């Protein structure tokens, strides 16, 4: 069975972090900001630029997203 994820790009995380002065982004943060629904499984995708250091927690990450988050000195946590 294929798992359906709601994709969130690193560019979106960048905007969210800048708008709210965040260094940690979790699925709850994304829900609170209307990016995903509570029932969604979230996969962070690598589209766009990320220049802020973020510690990101999500259900899955693309290889590109992990590379961009780590390149900005951030970290990824899979839940």
C-alpha atoms as a PDB file:
ATOM      1  CA  UNK A   1       0.000   0.000   0.000  1.00  0.00           C
ATOM      2  CA  UNK A   2       1.334   3.384  -0.983  1.00  0.00           C
ATOM      3  CA  UNK A   3       1.512   5.949   1.792  1.00  0.00           C
ATOM      4  CA  UNK A   4       0.087   9.341   0.869  1.00  0.00           C
ATOM      5  CA  UNK A   5       2.104  12.255   2.191  1.00  0.00           C
ATOM      6  CA  UNK A   6       1.367  15.965   2.192  1.00  0.00           C
ATOM      7  CA  UNK A   7       4.471  17.554   0.688  1.00  0.00           C
ATOM      8  CA  UNK A   8       5.923  20.693   2.252  1.00  0.00           C
ATOM      9  CA  UNK A   9       8.919  22.312   0.541  1.00  0.00           C
ATOM     10  CA  UNK A  10      11.918  23.722   2.384  1.00  0.00           C
ATOM     11  CA  UNK A  11      11.079  27.104   0.811  1.00  0.00           C
ATOM     12  CA  UNK A  12       7.761  27.022   2.715  1.00  0.00           C
ATOM     13  CA  UNK A  13       9.594  26.191   5.959  1.00  0.00           C
ATOM     14  CA  UNK A  14      11.927  29.136   5.290  1.00  0.00           C
ATOM     15  CA  UNK A  15       8.951  31.511   4.952  1.00  0.00           C
ATOM     16  CA  UNK A  16       7.267  30.060   8.047  1.00  0.00           C
ATOM     17  CA  UNK A  17      10.468  30.396  10.081  1.00  0.00           C
ATOM     18  CA  UNK A  18      11.051  33.988   8.966  1.00  0.00           C
ATOM     19  CA  UNK A  19       7.455  35.062   9.560  1.00  0.00           C
ATOM     20  CA  UNK A  20       7.311  33.559  13.050  1.00  0.00           C
ATOM     21  CA  UNK A  21      10.976  33.784  14.098  1.00  0.00           C
ATOM     22  CA  UNK A  22      11.209  29.987  14.487  1.00  0.00           C
ATOM     23  CA  UNK A  23      14.202  27.662  14.829  1.00  0.00           C
ATOM     24  CA  UNK A  24      12.163  24.504  15.458  1.00  0.00           C
ATOM     25  CA  UNK A  25       9.371  23.335  13.152  1.00  0.00           C
ATOM     26  CA  UNK A  26       7.222  20.304  13.953  1.00  0.00           C
ATOM     27  CA  UNK A  27       4.110  18.842  12.368  1.00  0.00           C
ATOM     28  CA  UNK A  28       2.129  20.654  15.099  1.00  0.00           C
ATOM     29  CA  UNK A  29       3.698  23.958  13.969  1.00  0.00           C
ATOM     30  CA  UNK A  30       2.597  23.205  10.401  1.00  0.00           C
ATOM     31  CA  UNK A  31      -0.936  22.330  11.579  1.00  0.00           C
ATOM     32  CA  UNK A  32      -1.172  25.546  13.658  1.00  0.00           C
ATOM     33  CA  UNK A  33      -0.142  27.588  10.614  1.00  0.00           C
ATOM     34  CA  UNK A  34      -2.645  25.892   8.302  1.00  0.00           C
ATOM     35  CA  UNK A  35      -0.107  24.116   6.090  1.00  0.00           C
ATOM     36  CA  UNK A  36      -1.377  20.612   6.815  1.00  0.00           C
ATOM     37  CA  UNK A  37      -4.350  18.928   8.447  1.00  0.00           C
ATOM     38  CA  UNK A  38      -4.073  16.926  11.661  1.00  0.00           C
ATOM     39  CA  UNK A  39      -4.662  13.683   9.736  1.00  0.00           C
ATOM     40  CA  UNK A  40      -1.898  14.379   7.187  1.00  0.00           C
ATOM     41  CA  UNK A  41       1.421  12.594   7.094  1.00  0.00           C
ATOM     42  CA  UNK A  42       4.009  15.253   6.284  1.00  0.00           C
ATOM     43  CA  UNK A  43       6.976  14.787   3.959  1.00  0.00           C
ATOM     44  CA  UNK A  44       9.461  17.629   3.685  1.00  0.00           C
ATOM     45  CA  UNK A  45      10.629  18.114   0.100  1.00  0.00           C
ATOM     46  CA  UNK A  46      13.736  19.873  -1.174  1.00  0.00           C
ATOM     47  CA  UNK A  47      12.209  22.468  -3.501  1.00  0.00           C
ATOM     48  CA  UNK A  48      13.477  26.008  -2.902  1.00  0.00           C
ATOM     49  CA  UNK A  49      16.182  27.582  -0.790  1.00  0.00           C
ATOM     50  CA  UNK A  50      16.756  27.262   2.930  1.00  0.00           C
ATOM     51  CA  UNK A  51      19.146  29.671   4.628  1.00  0.00           C
ATOM     52  CA  UNK A  52      17.967  29.551   8.249  1.00  0.00           C
ATOM     53  CA  UNK A  53      19.057  26.893  10.741  1.00  0.00           C
ATOM     54  CA  UNK A  54      15.999  24.756  11.495  1.00  0.00           C
ATOM     55  CA  UNK A  55      15.362  21.643  13.535  1.00  0.00           C
ATOM     56  CA  UNK A  56      12.537  19.997  11.596  1.00  0.00           C
ATOM     57  CA  UNK A  57      10.332  17.107  12.717  1.00  0.00           C
ATOM     58  CA  UNK A  58       8.118  15.357  10.138  1.00  0.00           C
ATOM     59  CA  UNK A  59       6.944  11.920   9.006  1.00  0.00           C
ATOM     60  CA  UNK A  60       9.409  11.746   6.102  1.00  0.00           C
ATOM     61  CA  UNK A  61      12.066  13.749   4.271  1.00  0.00           C
ATOM     62  CA  UNK A  62      13.390  13.646   0.729  1.00  0.00           C
ATOM     63  CA  UNK A  63      17.164  13.272   0.343  1.00  0.00           C
ATOM     64  CA  UNK A  64      17.329  16.792  -1.090  1.00  0.00           C
ATOM     65  CA  UNK A  65      15.430  18.251   1.877  1.00  0.00           C
ATOM     66  CA  UNK A  66      17.763  16.553   4.370  1.00  0.00           C
ATOM     67  CA  UNK A  67      20.787  17.865   2.464  1.00  0.00           C
ATOM     68  CA  UNK A  68      19.456  21.451   2.434  1.00  0.00           C
ATOM     69  CA  UNK A  69      18.425  21.398   6.118  1.00  0.00           C
ATOM     70  CA  UNK A  70      21.818  19.984   7.157  1.00  0.00           C
ATOM     71  CA  UNK A  71      23.681  22.416   4.880  1.00  0.00           C
ATOM     72  CA  UNK A  72      22.016  25.230   6.859  1.00  0.00           C
ATOM     73  CA  UNK A  73      23.299  23.590  10.102  1.00  0.00           C
ATOM     74  CA  UNK A  74      19.834  22.286  10.973  1.00  0.00           C
ATOM     75  CA  UNK A  75      18.631  18.808  11.871  1.00  0.00           C
ATOM     76  CA  UNK A  76      15.876  16.405  10.842  1.00  0.00           C
ATOM     77  CA  UNK A  77      13.817  14.082  13.030  1.00  0.00           C
ATOM     78  CA  UNK A  78      11.468  11.428  11.664  1.00  0.00           C
ATOM     79  CA  UNK A  79       8.378  10.637  13.717  1.00  0.00           C
END
